[in-house]
Every structure is written in C-alpha cells, then in structure tokens.
Short mmCIF file of C-alpha atoms in Angstrom, two decimals:
data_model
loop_
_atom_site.label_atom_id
_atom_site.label_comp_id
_atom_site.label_asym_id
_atom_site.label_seq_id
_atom_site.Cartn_x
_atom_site.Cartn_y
_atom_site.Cartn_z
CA UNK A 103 -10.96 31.67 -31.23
CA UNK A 104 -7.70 33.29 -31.39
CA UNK A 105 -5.19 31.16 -34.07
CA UNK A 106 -2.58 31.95 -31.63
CA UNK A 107 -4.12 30.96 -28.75
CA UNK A 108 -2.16 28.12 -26.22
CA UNK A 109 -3.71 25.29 -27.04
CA UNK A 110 -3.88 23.28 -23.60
CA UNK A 111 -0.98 20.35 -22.45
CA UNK A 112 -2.37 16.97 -22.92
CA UNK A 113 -2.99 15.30 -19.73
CA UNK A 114 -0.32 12.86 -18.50
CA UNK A 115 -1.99 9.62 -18.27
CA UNK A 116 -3.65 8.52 -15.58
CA UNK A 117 -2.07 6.11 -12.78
CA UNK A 118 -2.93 2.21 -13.27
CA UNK A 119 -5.28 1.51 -10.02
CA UNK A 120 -7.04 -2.07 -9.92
CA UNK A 121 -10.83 -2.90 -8.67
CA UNK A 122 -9.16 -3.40 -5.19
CA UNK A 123 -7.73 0.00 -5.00
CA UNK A 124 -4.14 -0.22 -5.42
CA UNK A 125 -2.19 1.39 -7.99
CA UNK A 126 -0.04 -0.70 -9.71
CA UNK A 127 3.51 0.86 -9.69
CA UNK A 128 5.82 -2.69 -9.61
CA UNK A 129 6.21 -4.15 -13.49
CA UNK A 130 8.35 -7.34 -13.87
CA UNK A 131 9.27 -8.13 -17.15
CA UNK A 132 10.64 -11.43 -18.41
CA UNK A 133 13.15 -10.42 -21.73
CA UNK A 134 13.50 -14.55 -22.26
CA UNK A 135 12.16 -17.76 -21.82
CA UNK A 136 15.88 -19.36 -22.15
CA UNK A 137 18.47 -19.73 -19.25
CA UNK A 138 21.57 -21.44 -19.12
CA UNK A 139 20.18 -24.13 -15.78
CA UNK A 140 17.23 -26.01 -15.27
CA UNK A 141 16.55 -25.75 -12.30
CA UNK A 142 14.32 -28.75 -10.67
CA UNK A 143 11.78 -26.66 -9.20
CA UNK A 144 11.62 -23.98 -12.27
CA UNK A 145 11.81 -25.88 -15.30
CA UNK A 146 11.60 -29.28 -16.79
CA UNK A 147 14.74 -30.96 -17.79
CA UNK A 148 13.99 -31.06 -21.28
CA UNK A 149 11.90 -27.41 -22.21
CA UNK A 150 10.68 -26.84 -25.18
CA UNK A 151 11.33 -22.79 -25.77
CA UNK A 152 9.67 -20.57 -27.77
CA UNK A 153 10.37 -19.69 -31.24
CA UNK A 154 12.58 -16.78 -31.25
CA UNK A 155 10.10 -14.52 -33.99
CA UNK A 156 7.67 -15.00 -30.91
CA UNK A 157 9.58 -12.69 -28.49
CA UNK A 158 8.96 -9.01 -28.90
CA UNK A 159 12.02 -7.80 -30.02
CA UNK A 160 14.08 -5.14 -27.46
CA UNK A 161 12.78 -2.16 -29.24
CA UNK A 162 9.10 -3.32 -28.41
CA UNK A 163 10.14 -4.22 -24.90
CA UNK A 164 11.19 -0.83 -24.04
CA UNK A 165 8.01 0.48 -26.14
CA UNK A 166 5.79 -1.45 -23.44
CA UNK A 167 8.12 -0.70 -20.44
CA UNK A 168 7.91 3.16 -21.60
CA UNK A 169 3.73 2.87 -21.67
CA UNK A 170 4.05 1.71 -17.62
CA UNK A 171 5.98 3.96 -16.42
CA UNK A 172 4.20 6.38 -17.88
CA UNK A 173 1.21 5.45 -16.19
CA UNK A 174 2.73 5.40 -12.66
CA UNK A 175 5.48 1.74 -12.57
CA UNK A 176 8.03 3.24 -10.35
CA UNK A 177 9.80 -0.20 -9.90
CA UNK A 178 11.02 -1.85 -13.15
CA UNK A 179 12.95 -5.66 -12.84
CA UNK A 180 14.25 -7.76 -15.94
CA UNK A 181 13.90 -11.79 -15.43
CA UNK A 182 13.67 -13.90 -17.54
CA UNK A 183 14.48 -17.25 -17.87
CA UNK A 184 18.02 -15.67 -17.41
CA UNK A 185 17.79 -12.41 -18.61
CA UNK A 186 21.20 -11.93 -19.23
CA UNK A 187 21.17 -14.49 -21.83
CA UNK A 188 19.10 -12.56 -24.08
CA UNK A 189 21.15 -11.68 -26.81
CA UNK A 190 21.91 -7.58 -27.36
CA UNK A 191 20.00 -7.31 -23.57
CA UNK A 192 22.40 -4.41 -22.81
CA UNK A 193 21.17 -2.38 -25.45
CA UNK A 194 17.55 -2.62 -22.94
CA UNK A 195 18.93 -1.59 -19.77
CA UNK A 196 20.25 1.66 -21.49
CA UNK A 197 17.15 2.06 -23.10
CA UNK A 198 15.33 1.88 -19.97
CA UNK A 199 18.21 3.98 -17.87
CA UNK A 200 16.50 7.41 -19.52
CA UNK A 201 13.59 6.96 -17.45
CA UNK A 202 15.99 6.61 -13.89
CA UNK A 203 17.83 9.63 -15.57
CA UNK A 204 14.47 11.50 -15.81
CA UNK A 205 13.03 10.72 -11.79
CA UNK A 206 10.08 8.72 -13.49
CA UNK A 207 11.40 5.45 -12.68
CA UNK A 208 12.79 4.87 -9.00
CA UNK A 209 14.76 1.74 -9.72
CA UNK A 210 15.41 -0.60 -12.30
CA UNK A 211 16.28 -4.01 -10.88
CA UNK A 212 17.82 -7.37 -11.90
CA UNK A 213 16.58 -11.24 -11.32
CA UNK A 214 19.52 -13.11 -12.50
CA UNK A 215 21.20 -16.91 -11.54
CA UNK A 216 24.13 -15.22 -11.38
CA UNK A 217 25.67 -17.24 -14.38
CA UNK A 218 26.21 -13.94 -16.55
CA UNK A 219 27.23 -11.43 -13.64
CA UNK A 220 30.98 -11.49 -14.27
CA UNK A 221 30.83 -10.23 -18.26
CA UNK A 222 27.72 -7.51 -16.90
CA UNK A 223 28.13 -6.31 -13.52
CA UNK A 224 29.77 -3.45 -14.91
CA UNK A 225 27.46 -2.10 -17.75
CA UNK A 226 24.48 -3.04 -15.56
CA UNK A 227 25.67 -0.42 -12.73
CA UNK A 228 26.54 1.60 -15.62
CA UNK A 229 22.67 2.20 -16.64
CA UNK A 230 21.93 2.97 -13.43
CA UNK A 231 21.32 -0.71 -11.74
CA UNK A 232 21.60 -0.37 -8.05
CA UNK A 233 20.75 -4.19 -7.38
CA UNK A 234 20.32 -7.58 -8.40
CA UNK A 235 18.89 -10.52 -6.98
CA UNK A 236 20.69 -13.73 -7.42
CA UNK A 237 19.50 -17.17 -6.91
CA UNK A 238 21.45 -19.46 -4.87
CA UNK A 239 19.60 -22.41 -2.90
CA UNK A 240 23.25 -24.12 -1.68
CA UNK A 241 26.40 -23.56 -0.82
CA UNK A 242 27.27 -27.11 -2.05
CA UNK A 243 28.84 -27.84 -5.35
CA UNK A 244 27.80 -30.53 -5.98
CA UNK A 245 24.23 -29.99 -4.62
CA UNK A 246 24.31 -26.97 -6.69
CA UNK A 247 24.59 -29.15 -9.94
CA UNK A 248 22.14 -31.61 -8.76
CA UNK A 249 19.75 -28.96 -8.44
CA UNK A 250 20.59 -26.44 -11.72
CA UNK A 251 20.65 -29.77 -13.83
CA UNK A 252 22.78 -27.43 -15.70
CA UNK A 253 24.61 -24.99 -14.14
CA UNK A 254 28.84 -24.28 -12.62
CA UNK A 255 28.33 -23.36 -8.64
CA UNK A 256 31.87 -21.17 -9.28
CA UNK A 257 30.78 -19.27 -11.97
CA UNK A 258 27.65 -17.79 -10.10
CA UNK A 259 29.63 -17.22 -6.86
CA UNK A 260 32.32 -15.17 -9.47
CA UNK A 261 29.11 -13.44 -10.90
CA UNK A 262 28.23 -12.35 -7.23
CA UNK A 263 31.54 -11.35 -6.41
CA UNK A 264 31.70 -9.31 -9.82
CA UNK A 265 28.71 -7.66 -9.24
CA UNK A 266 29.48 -6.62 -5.88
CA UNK A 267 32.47 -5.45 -7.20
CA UNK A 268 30.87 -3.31 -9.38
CA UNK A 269 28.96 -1.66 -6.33
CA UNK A 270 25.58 -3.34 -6.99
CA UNK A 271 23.63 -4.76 -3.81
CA UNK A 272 23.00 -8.08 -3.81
CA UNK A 273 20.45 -10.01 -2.67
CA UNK A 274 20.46 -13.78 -2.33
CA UNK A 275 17.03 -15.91 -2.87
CA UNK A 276 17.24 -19.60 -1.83
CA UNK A 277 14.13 -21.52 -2.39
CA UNK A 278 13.44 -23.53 0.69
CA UNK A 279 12.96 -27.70 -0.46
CA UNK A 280 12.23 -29.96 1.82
CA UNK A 281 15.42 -32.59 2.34
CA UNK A 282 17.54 -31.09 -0.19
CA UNK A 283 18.61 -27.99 1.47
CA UNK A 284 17.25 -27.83 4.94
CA UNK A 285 20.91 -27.99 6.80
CA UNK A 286 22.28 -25.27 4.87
CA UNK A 287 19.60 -22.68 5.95
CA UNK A 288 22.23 -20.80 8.59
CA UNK A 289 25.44 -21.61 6.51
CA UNK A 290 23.27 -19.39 3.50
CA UNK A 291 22.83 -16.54 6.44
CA UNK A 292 26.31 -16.48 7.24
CA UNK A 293 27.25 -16.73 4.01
CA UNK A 294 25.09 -13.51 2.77
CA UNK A 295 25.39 -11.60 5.69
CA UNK A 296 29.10 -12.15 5.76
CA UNK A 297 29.22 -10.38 2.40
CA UNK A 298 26.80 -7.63 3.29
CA UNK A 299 23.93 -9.27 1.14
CA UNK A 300 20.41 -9.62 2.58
CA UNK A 301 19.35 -13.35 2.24
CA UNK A 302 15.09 -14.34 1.37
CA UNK A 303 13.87 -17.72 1.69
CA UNK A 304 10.95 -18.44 -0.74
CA UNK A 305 8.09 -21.31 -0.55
CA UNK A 306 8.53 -23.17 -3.57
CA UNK A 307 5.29 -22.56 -5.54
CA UNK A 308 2.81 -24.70 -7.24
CA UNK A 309 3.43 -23.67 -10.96
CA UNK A 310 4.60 -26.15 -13.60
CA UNK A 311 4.56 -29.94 -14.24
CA UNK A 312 7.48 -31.83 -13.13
CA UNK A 313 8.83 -35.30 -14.37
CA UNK A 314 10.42 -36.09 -10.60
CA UNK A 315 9.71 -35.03 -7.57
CA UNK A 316 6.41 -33.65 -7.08
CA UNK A 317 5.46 -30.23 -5.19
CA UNK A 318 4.38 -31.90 -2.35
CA UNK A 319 7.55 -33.41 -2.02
CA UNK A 320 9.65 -30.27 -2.61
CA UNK A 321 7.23 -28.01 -0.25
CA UNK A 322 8.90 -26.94 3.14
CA UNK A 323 6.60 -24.01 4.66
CA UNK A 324 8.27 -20.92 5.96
CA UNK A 325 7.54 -21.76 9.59
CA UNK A 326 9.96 -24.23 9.03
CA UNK A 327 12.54 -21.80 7.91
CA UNK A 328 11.96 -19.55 10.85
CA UNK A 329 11.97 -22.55 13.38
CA UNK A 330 15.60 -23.68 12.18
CA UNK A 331 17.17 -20.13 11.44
CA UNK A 332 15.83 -19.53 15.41
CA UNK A 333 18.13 -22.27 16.60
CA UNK A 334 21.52 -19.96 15.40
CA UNK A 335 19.74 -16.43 15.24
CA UNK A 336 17.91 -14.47 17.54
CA UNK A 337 15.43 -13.09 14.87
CA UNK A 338 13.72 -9.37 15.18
CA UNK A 339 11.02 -8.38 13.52
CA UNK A 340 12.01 -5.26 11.01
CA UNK A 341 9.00 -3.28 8.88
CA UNK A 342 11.83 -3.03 6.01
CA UNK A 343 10.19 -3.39 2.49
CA UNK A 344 12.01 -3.30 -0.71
CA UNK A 345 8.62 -2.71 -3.18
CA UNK A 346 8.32 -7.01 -3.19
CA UNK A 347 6.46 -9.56 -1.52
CA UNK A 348 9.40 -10.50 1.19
CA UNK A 349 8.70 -9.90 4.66
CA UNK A 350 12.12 -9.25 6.54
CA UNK A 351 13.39 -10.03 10.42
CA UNK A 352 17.21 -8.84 11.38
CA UNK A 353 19.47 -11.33 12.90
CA UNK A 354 20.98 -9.92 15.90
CA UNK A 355 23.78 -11.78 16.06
CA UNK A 356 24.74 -10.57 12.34
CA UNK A 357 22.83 -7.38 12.10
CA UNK A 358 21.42 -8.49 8.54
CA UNK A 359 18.56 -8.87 6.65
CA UNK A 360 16.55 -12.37 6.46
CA UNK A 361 13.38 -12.06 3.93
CA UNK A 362 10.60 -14.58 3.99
CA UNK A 363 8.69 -15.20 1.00
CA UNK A 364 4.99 -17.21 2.02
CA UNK A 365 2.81 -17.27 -1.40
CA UNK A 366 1.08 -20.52 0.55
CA UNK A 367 1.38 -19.98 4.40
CA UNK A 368 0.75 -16.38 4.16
CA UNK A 369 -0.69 -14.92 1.44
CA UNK A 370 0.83 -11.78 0.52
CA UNK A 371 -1.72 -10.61 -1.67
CA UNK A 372 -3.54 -7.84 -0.15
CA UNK A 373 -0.61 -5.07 -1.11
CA UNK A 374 -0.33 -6.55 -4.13
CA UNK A 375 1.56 -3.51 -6.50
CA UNK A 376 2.48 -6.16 -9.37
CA UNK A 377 1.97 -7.42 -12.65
CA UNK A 378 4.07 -9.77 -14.99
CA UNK A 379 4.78 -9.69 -18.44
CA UNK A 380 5.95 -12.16 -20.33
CA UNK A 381 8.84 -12.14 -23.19
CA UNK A 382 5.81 -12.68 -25.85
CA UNK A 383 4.05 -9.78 -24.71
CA UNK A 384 1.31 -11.50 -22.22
CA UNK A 385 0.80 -9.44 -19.09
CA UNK A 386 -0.16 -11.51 -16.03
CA UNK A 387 -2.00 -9.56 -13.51
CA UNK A 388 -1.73 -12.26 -10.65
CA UNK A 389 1.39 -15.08 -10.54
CA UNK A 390 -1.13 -17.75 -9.30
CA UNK A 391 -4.21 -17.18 -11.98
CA UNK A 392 -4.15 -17.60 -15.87
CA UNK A 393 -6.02 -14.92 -16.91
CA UNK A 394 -3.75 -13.37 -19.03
CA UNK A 395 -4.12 -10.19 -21.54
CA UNK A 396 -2.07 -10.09 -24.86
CA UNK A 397 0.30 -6.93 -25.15
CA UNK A 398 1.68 -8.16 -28.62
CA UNK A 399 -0.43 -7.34 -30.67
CA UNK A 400 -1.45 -3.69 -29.62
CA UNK A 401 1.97 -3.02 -29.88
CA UNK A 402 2.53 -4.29 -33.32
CA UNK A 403 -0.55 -3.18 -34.37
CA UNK A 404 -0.16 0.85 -34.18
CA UNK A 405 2.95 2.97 -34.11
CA UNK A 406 1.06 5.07 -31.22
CA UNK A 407 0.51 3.89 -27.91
CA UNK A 408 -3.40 4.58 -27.87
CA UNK A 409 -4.35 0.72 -28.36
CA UNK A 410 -1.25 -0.63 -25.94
CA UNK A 411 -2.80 1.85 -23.07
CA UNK A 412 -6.74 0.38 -23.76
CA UNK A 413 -5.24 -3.15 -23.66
CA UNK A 414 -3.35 -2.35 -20.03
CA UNK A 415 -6.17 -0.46 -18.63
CA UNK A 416 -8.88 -3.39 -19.62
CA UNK A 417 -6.39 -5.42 -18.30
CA UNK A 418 -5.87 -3.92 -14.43
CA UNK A 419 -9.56 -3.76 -14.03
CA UNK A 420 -9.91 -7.81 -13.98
CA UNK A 421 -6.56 -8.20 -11.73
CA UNK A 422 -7.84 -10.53 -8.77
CA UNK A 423 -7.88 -10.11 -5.22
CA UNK A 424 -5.55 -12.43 -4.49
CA UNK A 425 -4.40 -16.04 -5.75
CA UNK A 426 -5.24 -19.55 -4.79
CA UNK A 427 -2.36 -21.17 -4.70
CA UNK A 428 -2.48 -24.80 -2.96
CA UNK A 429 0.11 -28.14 -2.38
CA UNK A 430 -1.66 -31.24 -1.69
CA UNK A 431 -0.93 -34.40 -2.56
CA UNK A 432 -4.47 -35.29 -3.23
CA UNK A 433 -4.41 -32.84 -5.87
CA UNK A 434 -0.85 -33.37 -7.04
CA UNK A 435 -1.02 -31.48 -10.56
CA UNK A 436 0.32 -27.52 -10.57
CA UNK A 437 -2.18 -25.44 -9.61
CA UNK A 438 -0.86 -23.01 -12.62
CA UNK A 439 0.41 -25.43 -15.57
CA UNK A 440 2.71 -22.79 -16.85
CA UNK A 441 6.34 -23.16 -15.67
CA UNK A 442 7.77 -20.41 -13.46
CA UNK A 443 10.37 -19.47 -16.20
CA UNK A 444 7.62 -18.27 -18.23
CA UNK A 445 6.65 -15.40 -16.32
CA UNK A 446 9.98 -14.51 -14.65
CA UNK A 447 11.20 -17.12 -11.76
#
C-alpha cells in the first residue's frame, strides 16, 4: 500500500435511536442537586444533598454533554436543583456555546426558579441562550413563600424581568395543585401573556416522599386546567411544539401560548426524544422508571470517549416504552422514590 496514501475519515458516530425507534436528540442535564427553595411538591423541607466530590465537576459535564451531541442531541437544557446556583456554572454555558457556534447543537436552554436571573440574564444570552423556563405557580406573595418554603416572590419576578431584558424568551411553568392555586389559573395567563411569555401548566407528578401533603392531595388533572382557563379564554388548538412534552392551545382573546403538561392523564410518551442525567453522572432514560445507567465512571475512567459512548449506547437500548406513573390514595407512596430535584424539576 502506498505510505502516502489518504488514509480514510473516521466515521462520525452514529445517531442514539432506542428499541422503539426514536432517536434521541433532547438531553437534560441537572449541573446540581442544591437550589435556593424547597418547593412543597419538589423537595422535602429538610434535604439531605449530596457531597460535593460526588458531582462531576464542569469540565466532565461538558465532556458528557460533548459525547451527545455528537451522537445526534440537538436540544441541550441545564436544571438542576437551581442550576444557577452551581458555583463557576458560567464557565459551562460557554463551554457548551461552541457547539451552537458550530450548527451541531440547535439550542441550549435554561430550567431556572428564576431566583438567579437578575446577576445572569446577561452572560446566559451572551453564550448563545435564546430561552429559559421559569417556574412560577402564583402570583401571590405570600402564597409564593408558603409554597418555595424558601424563596423571595420579588426576586424571581426581577429575575424574569432581567432576563427578558436581556432578550431571552421566557416561558412560565406553574404546577397545577389542587386548592392551593386553582383561582389564579387566568390571573397566571394574563400575567404571561401580558409580557409576551407563553404560560404551561404541569400535573404534579408522583416522584418523591413528602412529610405533608400527600400526592393525592396535591393532584389536580389537566382537564381541570382546561375546564377553568375555558371560563375566561376561548382556547384553539395549535400543533406548536418546542422539542418538550407540552401540548399547546392559543387563547384568542390574548393571542398567546397556553402549554399543558399530562405525564398522568395523557401520557406523552410515545414521542419520547429524552433522557436525563443527573449532576453525579446517572443518565435516566425514562422520568417515571429507575433504571438508571452510571456515566461517572466511564468518564473518569479513560481520557477517550470510547467507554462513555459503550455506556450511552447500552444504555438507549433498555429506554422503556413509556412510564407508569400513577396517584392513588390506596397506594399513597411515590411511584419513583427519588425527588424531582434529582433529575432536573
């Protein structure tokens, strides 16, 4: 054979497809367990977080970020916890801005309580951040407290006006619980709409112990939602889709957005394009099942990515159908023990 010969281009590796067919092209990555609230339906009031030496550090979060979108993650979003509690997080998002910079990845995204907006907004549009999702289940101070355990209602409402300041779209989440913040359904419409933000509802979802109210208590379904929003709002149905779960209708009398997140009325698991991992490294193919594959150690393992790839691929292949998540008060306990902070609320 000639010495000089071109030896041929490695081949770029292949796209992540499960057993069910679909490629797998939506990664959510939680950078912390820690936030700032603790939220009644998220967390317990006392958490016990992880040791900090268990986190991967940011250089091995954008090691394992960089392995996805190579194989195919078009969508990339940071939770957490709160993400923007991580300390040094910034030096992440402009990490991860070379693949937007590049074409590989389509958008890098932001789940955030909105606590941190006002001291980021700027450096997040900066590395390329076109949008954040913000968490906001009342317009009520004092609700708002009762509810964060934790957290200042003024201080996220600053963070949403910084960020929209800063030209990032906003989108609020409210998750819907049943007595606490029925009435303020059509006030959180007007609210988002009135600011040009899209507003989702979500189901609150069986994951985590809690020492008060139990899930059956806290469960509202999305019918309900619909049914109330339909007294103010003549609701159309849109095909809009944003690469989540959230299925959106247009209020005419607004001419915004209203998403609908059903994990228990309507399963939404049949398009499923996403996987979790968690700030130790643990990739969840499925929100509602434990099996679980560890990423950690792969990755500190080798200085190539040859193990990390094996690891993901094995791990696609056993991604579920579809979840089974249930709330019944016969059978009380989570359905997932894990808290929804672990794996990116």
């Amino acid at each position: 054979m000639n010495a000089h010969a071109r030896m041929p281009a490695p081949l770029a590796p292949a796209p992540l497809v499960d057993p069910f067919g679909r490629t797998i092209s939506y990664l959510r990555v939680s950078v912390t367990d820690r936030c700032d609230f603790r939220c009644v339906y998220c967390m317990s009031e006392h958490m016990q977080f992880l040791p900090r030496r268990d986190l991967l550090t940011l250089e091995e979060l954008d090691r394992l970020c960089a392995a996805f979108v190579a194989r195919g993650t078009k969508r990339l979003r940071i939770t957490g916890g709160e993400p923007l509690v991580r300390h040094d997080v910034m030096k992440l998002f402009r990490a991860l801005s070379r693949h937007l910079a590049t074409g590989a990845l389509e958008e890098l995204t932001l789940t955030t309580n909105g606590s941190q907006l006002s001291r980021f907004a700027g450096e997040l549009a900066d590395c390329g951040v076109k949008r954040v999702n913000v968490s906001l289940d009342t317009l009520d101070s004092g609700r708002f407290r009762a509810l964060t355990r934790t957290g200042a209602h003024e201080q996220v409402l600053a963070g949403i006006d910084a960020a929209r300041a800063a030209g990032l779209k906003v989108k609020l989440n409210a998750v819907a619980l049943k007595g606490i913040n029925e009435d303020e359904f059509v006030p959180l419409v007007r609210f988002a709409h009135g600011g040009g933000m899209d507003m989702t509802f979500i189901e609150v979802m069986p994951l985590g112990e809690l020492e008060g109210p139990q899930r059956a208590d806290q469960y509202l379904p999305m019918q309900a939602v619909r049914d109330r929003l339909s007294q103010a709002f003549t609701l159309d149905e849109i095909d809009d889709r944003t690469g989540g779960p959230a299925r959106y209708m247009r209020a005419r009398e607004t001419g915004g957005r209203i998403g609908f997140i059903t994990p228990l009325t309507h399963n939404f698991c049949e398009s499923c394009n996403r996987v979790r991992v968690t700030c130790t490294g643990t990739l969840y193919m499925c929100l509602g099942q434990e099996d679980a594959a560890d990423l950690r150690a792969p990755l500190r393992e080798s200085l190539d990515d040859a193990l990390l790839h094996e690891a993901i691929e094995a791990a696609i292949l056993r991604k579920p159908k579809g979840h089974d998540f249930i709330i019944d008060r016969a059978a009380p306990a989570a359905a997932v023990p894990r808290h929804m902070s672990t794996t990116g609320g």
